[in-house]
């Protein structure tokens, strides 16, 4: 008897942001194979009798190589298990979900995909930043701030430096100084508002607002602990800053006033 693999988006952190379909799939699984970005709050909904396998990866450090994860999923499905492959956010946004689904399909293993709320949406909602907004942002772009094998960033800087577009930078903490500098060099105003969100949608969420030219310094000073997402663009002026329980709008900083 053949099992199957369900690639499930765990959302950005708050378990209430799991879709109903994701929660049902987790409840029905024989085994859950999960990533580092799936927080304890989400793991806590896995039924006590369900097997769990942690294949968490960290930037620059891969405890379980991708090929081994693929083989593990194939092996479990061949044993007849219903496997939930639980990934932070959405499996198909900077999540390598497609690589896994291709590997499974190649071996004739049934694979289903359940989308999740990506970090951009979760963090934006938490910070009350609309990713698009009439008069402020007519488009939004999700980009990675980290290249495979730590290669130099090779982004379309000219295209990205568009004041009418909201930029959402995933995995950008280590390179935010370079990202901000290159955007400014390519014409994005230095006073463009930005917000950094750490551990968005969890009880540990922290947010810092800054102008683009101050963003790297502000993020460093914040000493973030956990995944960080940057939202850069005029819409970020609408963000609510949060250090612990202390809320203040970003508009109290220089040049943060919405036109
Ligand atoms: C490998 S990517 C995975 C993205 C995920 N598939 C998604 O759709 O959100 C990891 C990056 O997502 C961002 N991220 C994920 N969860 C986050 C959260 N709760 N708060 C802030 N950033 C988050 C961070 O930029 C982190 O470095």
PDB file of C-alpha atoms and ligand atoms in Angstrom:
ATOM      1  CA  UNK A   1       0.000   0.000   0.000  1.00  0.00           C
ATOM      2  CA  UNK A   2       1.352   3.417  -0.942  1.00  0.00           C
ATOM      3  CA  UNK A   3       1.165   6.418   1.267  1.00  0.00           C
ATOM      4  CA  UNK A   4       1.230  10.025   0.221  1.00  0.00           C
ATOM      5  CA  UNK A   5       2.920  13.297   1.081  1.00  0.00           C
ATOM      6  CA  UNK A   6       1.048  16.503   1.790  1.00  0.00           C
ATOM      7  CA  UNK A   7       3.172  19.650   1.551  1.00  0.00           C
ATOM      8  CA  UNK A   8       1.578  21.936   4.109  1.00  0.00           C
ATOM      9  CA  UNK A   9       2.177  25.653   4.652  1.00  0.00           C
ATOM     10  CA  UNK A  10       2.404  26.233   8.405  1.00  0.00           C
ATOM     11  CA  UNK A  11       1.904  29.991   8.074  1.00  0.00           C
ATOM     12  CA  UNK A  12       4.146  32.616   9.689  1.00  0.00           C
ATOM     13  CA  UNK A  13       3.910  31.469  13.304  1.00  0.00           C
ATOM     14  CA  UNK A  14       0.511  32.035  14.871  1.00  0.00           C
ATOM     15  CA  UNK A  15      -1.232  28.617  14.823  1.00  0.00           C
ATOM     16  CA  UNK A  16      -4.563  30.365  14.268  1.00  0.00           C
ATOM     17  CA  UNK A  17      -3.210  31.383  10.856  1.00  0.00           C
ATOM     18  CA  UNK A  18      -3.082  27.766   9.684  1.00  0.00           C
ATOM     19  CA  UNK A  19      -5.750  27.080   7.096  1.00  0.00           C
ATOM     20  CA  UNK A  20      -8.585  24.741   8.047  1.00  0.00           C
ATOM     21  CA  UNK A  21      -7.273  22.329   5.403  1.00  0.00           C
ATOM     22  CA  UNK A  22      -3.757  22.436   6.901  1.00  0.00           C
ATOM     23  CA  UNK A  23      -5.077  21.725  10.406  1.00  0.00           C
ATOM     24  CA  UNK A  24      -7.122  18.776   9.056  1.00  0.00           C
ATOM     25  CA  UNK A  25      -4.084  17.372   7.231  1.00  0.00           C
ATOM     26  CA  UNK A  26      -1.951  17.608  10.385  1.00  0.00           C
ATOM     27  CA  UNK A  27      -4.659  15.869  12.417  1.00  0.00           C
ATOM     28  CA  UNK A  28      -4.832  13.024   9.861  1.00  0.00           C
ATOM     29  CA  UNK A  29      -1.056  12.505   9.400  1.00  0.00           C
ATOM     30  CA  UNK A  30       0.887   9.418  10.502  1.00  0.00           C
ATOM     31  CA  UNK A  31       4.082  11.429  10.564  1.00  0.00           C
ATOM     32  CA  UNK A  32       4.977  15.134  10.387  1.00  0.00           C
ATOM     33  CA  UNK A  33       8.329  16.150   8.904  1.00  0.00           C
ATOM     34  CA  UNK A  34       8.983  19.759   9.856  1.00  0.00           C
ATOM     35  CA  UNK A  35      11.379  22.664   9.360  1.00  0.00           C
ATOM     36  CA  UNK A  36      13.215  24.990  11.730  1.00  0.00           C
ATOM     37  CA  UNK A  37      10.833  27.847  10.951  1.00  0.00           C
ATOM     38  CA  UNK A  38       7.784  26.029  12.250  1.00  0.00           C
ATOM     39  CA  UNK A  39       7.397  27.427  15.768  1.00  0.00           C
ATOM     40  CA  UNK A  40       6.476  25.485  18.886  1.00  0.00           C
ATOM     41  CA  UNK A  41       2.976  27.001  18.881  1.00  0.00           C
ATOM     42  CA  UNK A  42       2.228  25.312  15.550  1.00  0.00           C
ATOM     43  CA  UNK A  43       3.959  22.045  16.476  1.00  0.00           C
ATOM     44  CA  UNK A  44       1.773  21.898  19.575  1.00  0.00           C
ATOM     45  CA  UNK A  45      -1.291  21.102  17.468  1.00  0.00           C
ATOM     46  CA  UNK A  46       0.261  17.836  16.207  1.00  0.00           C
ATOM     47  CA  UNK A  47      -1.634  15.011  17.968  1.00  0.00           C
ATOM     48  CA  UNK A  48       0.370  13.303  20.720  1.00  0.00           C
ATOM     49  CA  UNK A  49       0.443   9.926  18.936  1.00  0.00           C
ATOM     50  CA  UNK A  50       1.778  11.281  15.625  1.00  0.00           C
ATOM     51  CA  UNK A  51       5.447  10.711  14.814  1.00  0.00           C
ATOM     52  CA  UNK A  52       7.525  13.881  14.287  1.00  0.00           C
ATOM     53  CA  UNK A  53      10.788  14.287  12.426  1.00  0.00           C
ATOM     54  CA  UNK A  54      12.793  17.531  12.672  1.00  0.00           C
ATOM     55  CA  UNK A  55      14.772  18.273   9.502  1.00  0.00           C
ATOM     56  CA  UNK A  56      15.384  21.925  10.428  1.00  0.00           C
ATOM     57  CA  UNK A  57      17.895  23.861   8.409  1.00  0.00           C
ATOM     58  CA  UNK A  58      19.780  26.996   9.378  1.00  0.00           C
ATOM     59  CA  UNK A  59      21.358  29.517   6.985  1.00  0.00           C
ATOM     60  CA  UNK A  60      24.809  28.211   6.039  1.00  0.00           C
ATOM     61  CA  UNK A  61      24.260  25.062   8.093  1.00  0.00           C
ATOM     62  CA  UNK A  62      22.186  22.168   6.814  1.00  0.00           C
ATOM     63  CA  UNK A  63      21.635  19.418   9.406  1.00  0.00           C
ATOM     64  CA  UNK A  64      19.662  17.354   6.871  1.00  0.00           C
ATOM     65  CA  UNK A  65      20.600  17.938   3.211  1.00  0.00           C
ATOM     66  CA  UNK A  66      17.714  18.492   0.793  1.00  0.00           C
ATOM     67  CA  UNK A  67      18.386  15.210  -1.037  1.00  0.00           C
ATOM     68  CA  UNK A  68      18.077  13.313   2.247  1.00  0.00           C
ATOM     69  CA  UNK A  69      14.813  15.050   3.036  1.00  0.00           C
ATOM     70  CA  UNK A  70      13.508  14.022  -0.397  1.00  0.00           C
ATOM     71  CA  UNK A  71      14.611  10.409   0.205  1.00  0.00           C
ATOM     72  CA  UNK A  72      13.046  10.389   3.658  1.00  0.00           C
ATOM     73  CA  UNK A  73       9.681  11.540   2.284  1.00  0.00           C
ATOM     74  CA  UNK A  74       9.816   8.916  -0.479  1.00  0.00           C
ATOM     75  CA  UNK A  75      10.743   6.175   1.985  1.00  0.00           C
ATOM     76  CA  UNK A  76       7.949   7.057   4.410  1.00  0.00           C
ATOM     77  CA  UNK A  77       5.355   7.202   1.633  1.00  0.00           C
ATOM     78  CA  UNK A  78       6.523   3.812   0.317  1.00  0.00           C
ATOM     79  CA  UNK A  79       5.928   2.405   3.788  1.00  0.00           C
ATOM     80  CA  UNK A  80       2.307   3.447   3.329  1.00  0.00           C
ATOM     81  CA  UNK A  81       2.437   6.458   5.643  1.00  0.00           C
ATOM     82  CA  UNK A  82       0.439   9.636   5.218  1.00  0.00           C
ATOM     83  CA  UNK A  83       3.182  12.214   5.591  1.00  0.00           C
ATOM     84  CA  UNK A  84       2.694  15.891   6.299  1.00  0.00           C
ATOM     85  CA  UNK A  85       5.702  17.895   5.171  1.00  0.00           C
ATOM     86  CA  UNK A  86       5.245  21.021   7.266  1.00  0.00           C
ATOM     87  CA  UNK A  87       7.017  24.173   6.095  1.00  0.00           C
ATOM     88  CA  UNK A  88       7.011  27.704   7.479  1.00  0.00           C
ATOM     89  CA  UNK A  89       4.804  30.200   5.630  1.00  0.00           C
ATOM     90  CA  UNK A  90       3.900  28.981   2.167  1.00  0.00           C
ATOM     91  CA  UNK A  91       5.739  25.930   0.790  1.00  0.00           C
ATOM     92  CA  UNK A  92       6.188  27.561  -2.631  1.00  0.00           C
ATOM     93  CA  UNK A  93       7.569  30.920  -1.480  1.00  0.00           C
ATOM     94  CA  UNK A  94      11.286  30.600  -0.773  1.00  0.00           C
ATOM     95  CA  UNK A  95      10.380  27.199   0.640  1.00  0.00           C
ATOM     96  CA  UNK A  96      11.841  24.640  -1.809  1.00  0.00           C
ATOM     97  CA  UNK A  97       8.405  23.019  -1.843  1.00  0.00           C
ATOM     98  CA  UNK A  98       8.452  22.626  -5.598  1.00  0.00           C
ATOM     99  CA  UNK A  99      11.773  20.737  -5.489  1.00  0.00           C
ATOM    100  CA  UNK A 100      10.239  18.273  -3.055  1.00  0.00           C
ATOM    101  CA  UNK A 101       7.041  17.850  -5.047  1.00  0.00           C
ATOM    102  CA  UNK A 102       9.044  17.194  -8.248  1.00  0.00           C
ATOM    103  CA  UNK A 103      11.207  14.596  -6.461  1.00  0.00           C
ATOM    104  CA  UNK A 104       8.061  12.849  -5.181  1.00  0.00           C
ATOM    105  CA  UNK A 105       6.246  12.909  -8.509  1.00  0.00           C
ATOM    106  CA  UNK A 106       9.334  11.499 -10.207  1.00  0.00           C
ATOM    107  CA  UNK A 107       9.055   8.470  -7.910  1.00  0.00           C
ATOM    108  CA  UNK A 108       5.323   8.136  -8.512  1.00  0.00           C
ATOM    109  CA  UNK A 109       4.435   9.257  -4.967  1.00  0.00           C
ATOM    110  CA  UNK A 110       1.123  11.089  -4.601  1.00  0.00           C
ATOM    111  CA  UNK A 111       1.730  14.642  -3.476  1.00  0.00           C
ATOM    112  CA  UNK A 112      -0.728  17.324  -2.494  1.00  0.00           C
ATOM    113  CA  UNK A 113       0.044  20.976  -1.734  1.00  0.00           C
ATOM    114  CA  UNK A 114      -1.773  23.044   0.884  1.00  0.00           C
ATOM    115  CA  UNK A 115      -0.784  26.703   0.683  1.00  0.00           C
ATOM    116  CA  UNK A 116       0.048  28.752   3.752  1.00  0.00           C
ATOM    117  CA  UNK A 117       0.031  32.407   4.694  1.00  0.00           C
ATOM    118  CA  UNK A 118       3.463  33.629   3.747  1.00  0.00           C
ATOM    119  CA  UNK A 119       5.589  35.692   6.158  1.00  0.00           C
ATOM    120  CA  UNK A 120       5.039  38.822   4.057  1.00  0.00           C
ATOM    121  CA  UNK A 121       1.297  38.673   4.582  1.00  0.00           C
ATOM    122  CA  UNK A 122       1.481  37.695   8.243  1.00  0.00           C
ATOM    123  CA  UNK A 123       4.057  40.351   9.160  1.00  0.00           C
ATOM    124  CA  UNK A 124       2.321  43.038   7.110  1.00  0.00           C
ATOM    125  CA  UNK A 125      -1.005  42.363   8.801  1.00  0.00           C
ATOM    126  CA  UNK A 126       0.616  42.371  12.229  1.00  0.00           C
ATOM    127  CA  UNK A 127       2.337  45.687  11.562  1.00  0.00           C
ATOM    128  CA  UNK A 128      -0.822  47.010   9.901  1.00  0.00           C
ATOM    129  CA  UNK A 129       1.049  47.703   6.676  1.00  0.00           C
ATOM    130  CA  UNK A 130      -0.952  47.259   3.475  1.00  0.00           C
ATOM    131  CA  UNK A 131       1.462  45.787   0.921  1.00  0.00           C
ATOM    132  CA  UNK A 132      -0.373  47.694  -1.790  1.00  0.00           C
ATOM    133  CA  UNK A 133      -2.229  50.948  -1.213  1.00  0.00           C
ATOM    134  CA  UNK A 134      -3.812  53.369  -3.644  1.00  0.00           C
ATOM    135  CA  UNK A 135      -1.457  56.298  -4.148  1.00  0.00           C
ATOM    136  CA  UNK A 136       1.443  54.662  -2.270  1.00  0.00           C
ATOM    137  CA  UNK A 137       2.207  51.288  -3.849  1.00  0.00           C
ATOM    138  CA  UNK A 138       0.799  49.863  -7.070  1.00  0.00           C
ATOM    139  CA  UNK A 139       2.754  46.615  -6.838  1.00  0.00           C
ATOM    140  CA  UNK A 140       4.650  44.409  -4.420  1.00  0.00           C
ATOM    141  CA  UNK A 141       7.765  42.289  -4.915  1.00  0.00           C
ATOM    142  CA  UNK A 142       9.020  39.466  -2.708  1.00  0.00           C
ATOM    143  CA  UNK A 143      12.782  39.045  -2.887  1.00  0.00           C
ATOM    144  CA  UNK A 144      15.454  36.997  -1.236  1.00  0.00           C
ATOM    145  CA  UNK A 145      18.220  38.817   0.594  1.00  0.00           C
ATOM    146  CA  UNK A 146      20.415  35.746   0.650  1.00  0.00           C
ATOM    147  CA  UNK A 147      21.883  33.792  -2.240  1.00  0.00           C
ATOM    148  CA  UNK A 148      22.571  30.109  -2.408  1.00  0.00           C
ATOM    149  CA  UNK A 149      25.974  29.109  -0.981  1.00  0.00           C
ATOM    150  CA  UNK A 150      26.475  32.718   0.202  1.00  0.00           C
ATOM    151  CA  UNK A 151      27.176  33.888  -3.364  1.00  0.00           C
ATOM    152  CA  UNK A 152      27.083  37.689  -3.874  1.00  0.00           C
ATOM    153  CA  UNK A 153      23.600  39.157  -4.211  1.00  0.00           C
ATOM    154  CA  UNK A 154      22.656  39.367  -7.854  1.00  0.00           C
ATOM    155  CA  UNK A 155      19.374  41.260  -7.879  1.00  0.00           C
ATOM    156  CA  UNK A 156      17.722  43.536 -10.416  1.00  0.00           C
ATOM    157  CA  UNK A 157      18.636  46.662  -8.408  1.00  0.00           C
ATOM    158  CA  UNK A 158      17.461  49.111 -11.069  1.00  0.00           C
ATOM    159  CA  UNK A 159      14.054  47.452 -11.330  1.00  0.00           C
ATOM    160  CA  UNK A 160      13.751  47.120  -7.556  1.00  0.00           C
ATOM    161  CA  UNK A 161      14.467  50.806  -6.866  1.00  0.00           C
ATOM    162  CA  UNK A 162      10.914  51.784  -7.785  1.00  0.00           C
ATOM    163  CA  UNK A 163       9.208  54.153  -5.328  1.00  0.00           C
ATOM    164  CA  UNK A 164       5.748  52.848  -6.359  1.00  0.00           C
ATOM    165  CA  UNK A 165       6.589  49.251  -5.415  1.00  0.00           C
ATOM    166  CA  UNK A 166       6.635  47.677  -1.965  1.00  0.00           C
ATOM    167  CA  UNK A 167       9.686  45.459  -1.475  1.00  0.00           C
ATOM    168  CA  UNK A 168       9.483  42.553   0.934  1.00  0.00           C
ATOM    169  CA  UNK A 169      12.885  41.103   1.741  1.00  0.00           C
ATOM    170  CA  UNK A 170      13.055  37.551   3.037  1.00  0.00           C
ATOM    171  CA  UNK A 171      16.276  36.173   4.581  1.00  0.00           C
ATOM    172  CA  UNK A 172      17.839  39.631   4.400  1.00  0.00           C
ATOM    173  CA  UNK A 173      19.188  40.311   7.890  1.00  0.00           C
ATOM    174  CA  UNK A 174      22.839  39.504   7.133  1.00  0.00           C
ATOM    175  CA  UNK A 175      22.835  41.585   3.924  1.00  0.00           C
ATOM    176  CA  UNK A 176      20.468  44.444   4.749  1.00  0.00           C
ATOM    177  CA  UNK A 177      23.252  47.033   4.771  1.00  0.00           C
ATOM    178  CA  UNK A 178      24.225  46.134   1.197  1.00  0.00           C
ATOM    179  CA  UNK A 179      20.590  45.851   0.079  1.00  0.00           C
ATOM    180  CA  UNK A 180      19.746  49.338   1.401  1.00  0.00           C
ATOM    181  CA  UNK A 181      22.914  50.857  -0.064  1.00  0.00           C
ATOM    182  CA  UNK A 182      22.351  49.337  -3.520  1.00  0.00           C
ATOM    183  CA  UNK A 183      18.704  50.438  -3.604  1.00  0.00           C
ATOM    184  CA  UNK A 184      19.721  53.995  -2.712  1.00  0.00           C
ATOM    185  CA  UNK A 185      22.538  53.929  -5.308  1.00  0.00           C
ATOM    186  CA  UNK A 186      19.959  52.919  -7.917  1.00  0.00           C
ATOM    187  CA  UNK A 187      17.646  55.785  -7.079  1.00  0.00           C
ATOM    188  CA  UNK A 188      15.355  54.783  -4.218  1.00  0.00           C
ATOM    189  CA  UNK A 189      15.198  57.817  -1.895  1.00  0.00           C
ATOM    190  CA  UNK A 190      17.270  57.414   1.283  1.00  0.00           C
ATOM    191  CA  UNK A 191      14.270  58.502   3.366  1.00  0.00           C
ATOM    192  CA  UNK A 192      12.028  55.696   2.062  1.00  0.00           C
ATOM    193  CA  UNK A 193      10.226  54.257   5.094  1.00  0.00           C
ATOM    194  CA  UNK A 194      10.907  50.678   6.123  1.00  0.00           C
ATOM    195  CA  UNK A 195       9.908  48.285   8.854  1.00  0.00           C
ATOM    196  CA  UNK A 196      11.708  45.191  10.105  1.00  0.00           C
ATOM    197  CA  UNK A 197       9.575  42.485  11.701  1.00  0.00           C
ATOM    198  CA  UNK A 198      11.104  39.687  13.771  1.00  0.00           C
ATOM    199  CA  UNK A 199       9.149  36.532  14.659  1.00  0.00           C
ATOM    200  CA  UNK A 200       6.048  38.109  13.172  1.00  0.00           C
ATOM    201  CA  UNK A 201       2.621  36.910  14.384  1.00  0.00           C
ATOM    202  CA  UNK A 202       4.092  35.112  17.408  1.00  0.00           C
ATOM    203  CA  UNK A 203       3.947  36.386  21.003  1.00  0.00           C
ATOM    204  CA  UNK A 204       7.690  37.211  20.615  1.00  0.00           C
ATOM    205  CA  UNK A 205       7.138  39.551  17.661  1.00  0.00           C
ATOM    206  CA  UNK A 206       9.234  42.732  17.558  1.00  0.00           C
ATOM    207  CA  UNK A 207       9.154  45.528  15.005  1.00  0.00           C
ATOM    208  CA  UNK A 208      11.469  48.408  14.237  1.00  0.00           C
ATOM    209  CA  UNK A 209      10.779  51.262  11.834  1.00  0.00           C
ATOM    210  CA  UNK A 210      13.514  53.286  10.138  1.00  0.00           C
ATOM    211  CA  UNK A 211      14.373  55.226   7.004  1.00  0.00           C
ATOM    212  CA  UNK A 212      16.081  53.109   4.383  1.00  0.00           C
ATOM    213  CA  UNK A 213      19.474  54.688   5.074  1.00  0.00           C
ATOM    214  CA  UNK A 214      19.120  53.878   8.794  1.00  0.00           C
ATOM    215  CA  UNK A 215      17.577  50.440   8.398  1.00  0.00           C
ATOM    216  CA  UNK A 216      20.706  48.302   8.794  1.00  0.00           C
ATOM    217  CA  UNK A 217      21.768  50.206  11.893  1.00  0.00           C
ATOM    218  CA  UNK A 218      18.272  50.003  13.404  1.00  0.00           C
ATOM    219  CA  UNK A 219      18.072  46.256  12.753  1.00  0.00           C
ATOM    220  CA  UNK A 220      21.507  45.697  14.255  1.00  0.00           C
ATOM    221  CA  UNK A 221      20.674  47.762  17.335  1.00  0.00           C
ATOM    222  CA  UNK A 222      17.467  45.791  17.789  1.00  0.00           C
ATOM    223  CA  UNK A 223      19.516  42.588  18.216  1.00  0.00           C
ATOM    224  CA  UNK A 224      16.796  40.507  16.628  1.00  0.00           C
ATOM    225  CA  UNK A 225      16.581  36.879  17.639  1.00  0.00           C
ATOM    226  CA  UNK A 226      14.676  34.805  15.067  1.00  0.00           C
ATOM    227  CA  UNK A 227      13.485  35.190  11.482  1.00  0.00           C
ATOM    228  CA  UNK A 228      13.329  38.769  10.220  1.00  0.00           C
ATOM    229  CA  UNK A 229      11.442  40.244   7.292  1.00  0.00           C
ATOM    230  CA  UNK A 230      11.894  43.758   5.872  1.00  0.00           C
ATOM    231  CA  UNK A 231       9.113  45.770   4.259  1.00  0.00           C
ATOM    232  CA  UNK A 232      10.482  48.727   2.300  1.00  0.00           C
ATOM    233  CA  UNK A 233       8.336  51.361   0.624  1.00  0.00           C
ATOM    234  CA  UNK A 234       5.930  54.224   1.231  1.00  0.00           C
ATOM    235  CA  UNK A 235       3.393  51.867   2.829  1.00  0.00           C
ATOM    236  CA  UNK A 236       5.842  51.167   5.674  1.00  0.00           C
ATOM    237  CA  UNK A 237       5.084  54.651   6.997  1.00  0.00           C
ATOM    238  CA  UNK A 238       1.751  53.211   8.111  1.00  0.00           C
ATOM    239  CA  UNK A 239       3.436  50.591  10.280  1.00  0.00           C
ATOM    240  CA  UNK A 240       3.078  50.423  13.988  1.00  0.00           C
ATOM    241  CA  UNK A 241       6.375  50.053  15.791  1.00  0.00           C
ATOM    242  CA  UNK A 242       6.474  47.549  18.591  1.00  0.00           C
ATOM    243  CA  UNK A 243       9.163  46.837  21.140  1.00  0.00           C
ATOM    244  CA  UNK A 244       7.583  44.380  23.510  1.00  0.00           C
ATOM    245  CA  UNK A 245       4.327  45.994  24.596  1.00  0.00           C
ATOM    246  CA  UNK A 246       5.330  49.554  23.806  1.00  0.00           C
ATOM    247  CA  UNK A 247       3.522  50.697  20.640  1.00  0.00           C
ATOM    248  CA  UNK A 248       4.161  53.913  18.734  1.00  0.00           C
ATOM    249  CA  UNK A 249       3.466  54.679  15.098  1.00  0.00           C
ATOM    250  CA  UNK A 250       6.362  54.979  12.700  1.00  0.00           C
ATOM    251  CA  UNK A 251       5.159  58.447  11.821  1.00  0.00           C
ATOM    252  CA  UNK A 252       6.940  59.865  14.849  1.00  0.00           C
ATOM    253  CA  UNK A 253      10.287  59.363  13.087  1.00  0.00           C
ATOM    254  CA  UNK A 254      11.841  61.753  10.522  1.00  0.00           C
ATOM    255  CA  UNK A 255      10.248  61.791   7.072  1.00  0.00           C
ATOM    256  CA  UNK A 256       7.760  59.080   7.957  1.00  0.00           C
ATOM    257  CA  UNK A 257       4.649  61.055   7.090  1.00  0.00           C
ATOM    258  CA  UNK A 258       2.325  59.508   4.523  1.00  0.00           C
ATOM    259  CA  UNK A 259       1.639  61.805   1.577  1.00  0.00           C
TER     260      UNK A 259
HETATM  261  C1  LIG B   1      13.448  30.158   3.883  1.00  0.00           C
HETATM  262  S1  LIG B   1      12.395  31.561   3.995  1.00  0.00           S
HETATM  263  C2  LIG B   1      10.855  30.723   4.135  1.00  0.00           C
HETATM  264  C3  LIG B   1       9.687  31.589   3.783  1.00  0.00           C
HETATM  265  C4  LIG B   1       8.364  30.891   3.964  1.00  0.00           C
HETATM  266  N1  LIG B   1       8.224  29.796   3.038  1.00  0.00           N
HETATM  267  C5  LIG B   1       7.197  31.840   3.827  1.00  0.00           C
HETATM  268  O1  LIG B   1       6.393  31.695   2.885  1.00  0.00           O
HETATM  269  O2  LIG B   1       7.060  32.732   4.666  1.00  0.00           O
HETATM  270  C6  LIG B   1      12.720  32.111   5.634  1.00  0.00           C
HETATM  271  C7  LIG B   1      12.541  33.606   5.801  1.00  0.00           C
HETATM  272  O3  LIG B   1      11.160  33.929   5.888  1.00  0.00           O
HETATM  273  C8  LIG B   1      10.996  35.055   6.729  1.00  0.00           C
HETATM  274  N2  LIG B   1      10.114  34.697   7.845  1.00  0.00           N
HETATM  275  C9  LIG B   1       9.483  33.528   8.018  1.00  0.00           C
HETATM  276  N3  LIG B   1       8.684  33.567   9.095  1.00  0.00           N
HETATM  277  C10 LIG B   1       8.822  34.799   9.632  1.00  0.00           C
HETATM  278  C11 LIG B   1       8.259  35.455  10.765  1.00  0.00           C
HETATM  279  N4  LIG B   1       7.372  34.845  11.557  1.00  0.00           N
HETATM  280  N5  LIG B   1       8.636  36.728  11.025  1.00  0.00           N
HETATM  281  C12 LIG B   1       9.513  37.358  10.225  1.00  0.00           C
HETATM  282  N6  LIG B   1      10.072  36.783   9.134  1.00  0.00           N
HETATM  283  C13 LIG B   1       9.732  35.529   8.831  1.00  0.00           C
HETATM  284  C14 LIG B   1      12.391  35.466   7.207  1.00  0.00           C
HETATM  285  O4  LIG B   1      12.882  36.442   6.319  1.00  0.00           O
HETATM  286  C15 LIG B   1      13.142  34.169   7.063  1.00  0.00           C
HETATM  287  O5  LIG B   1      14.529  34.386   6.952  1.00  0.00           O
END
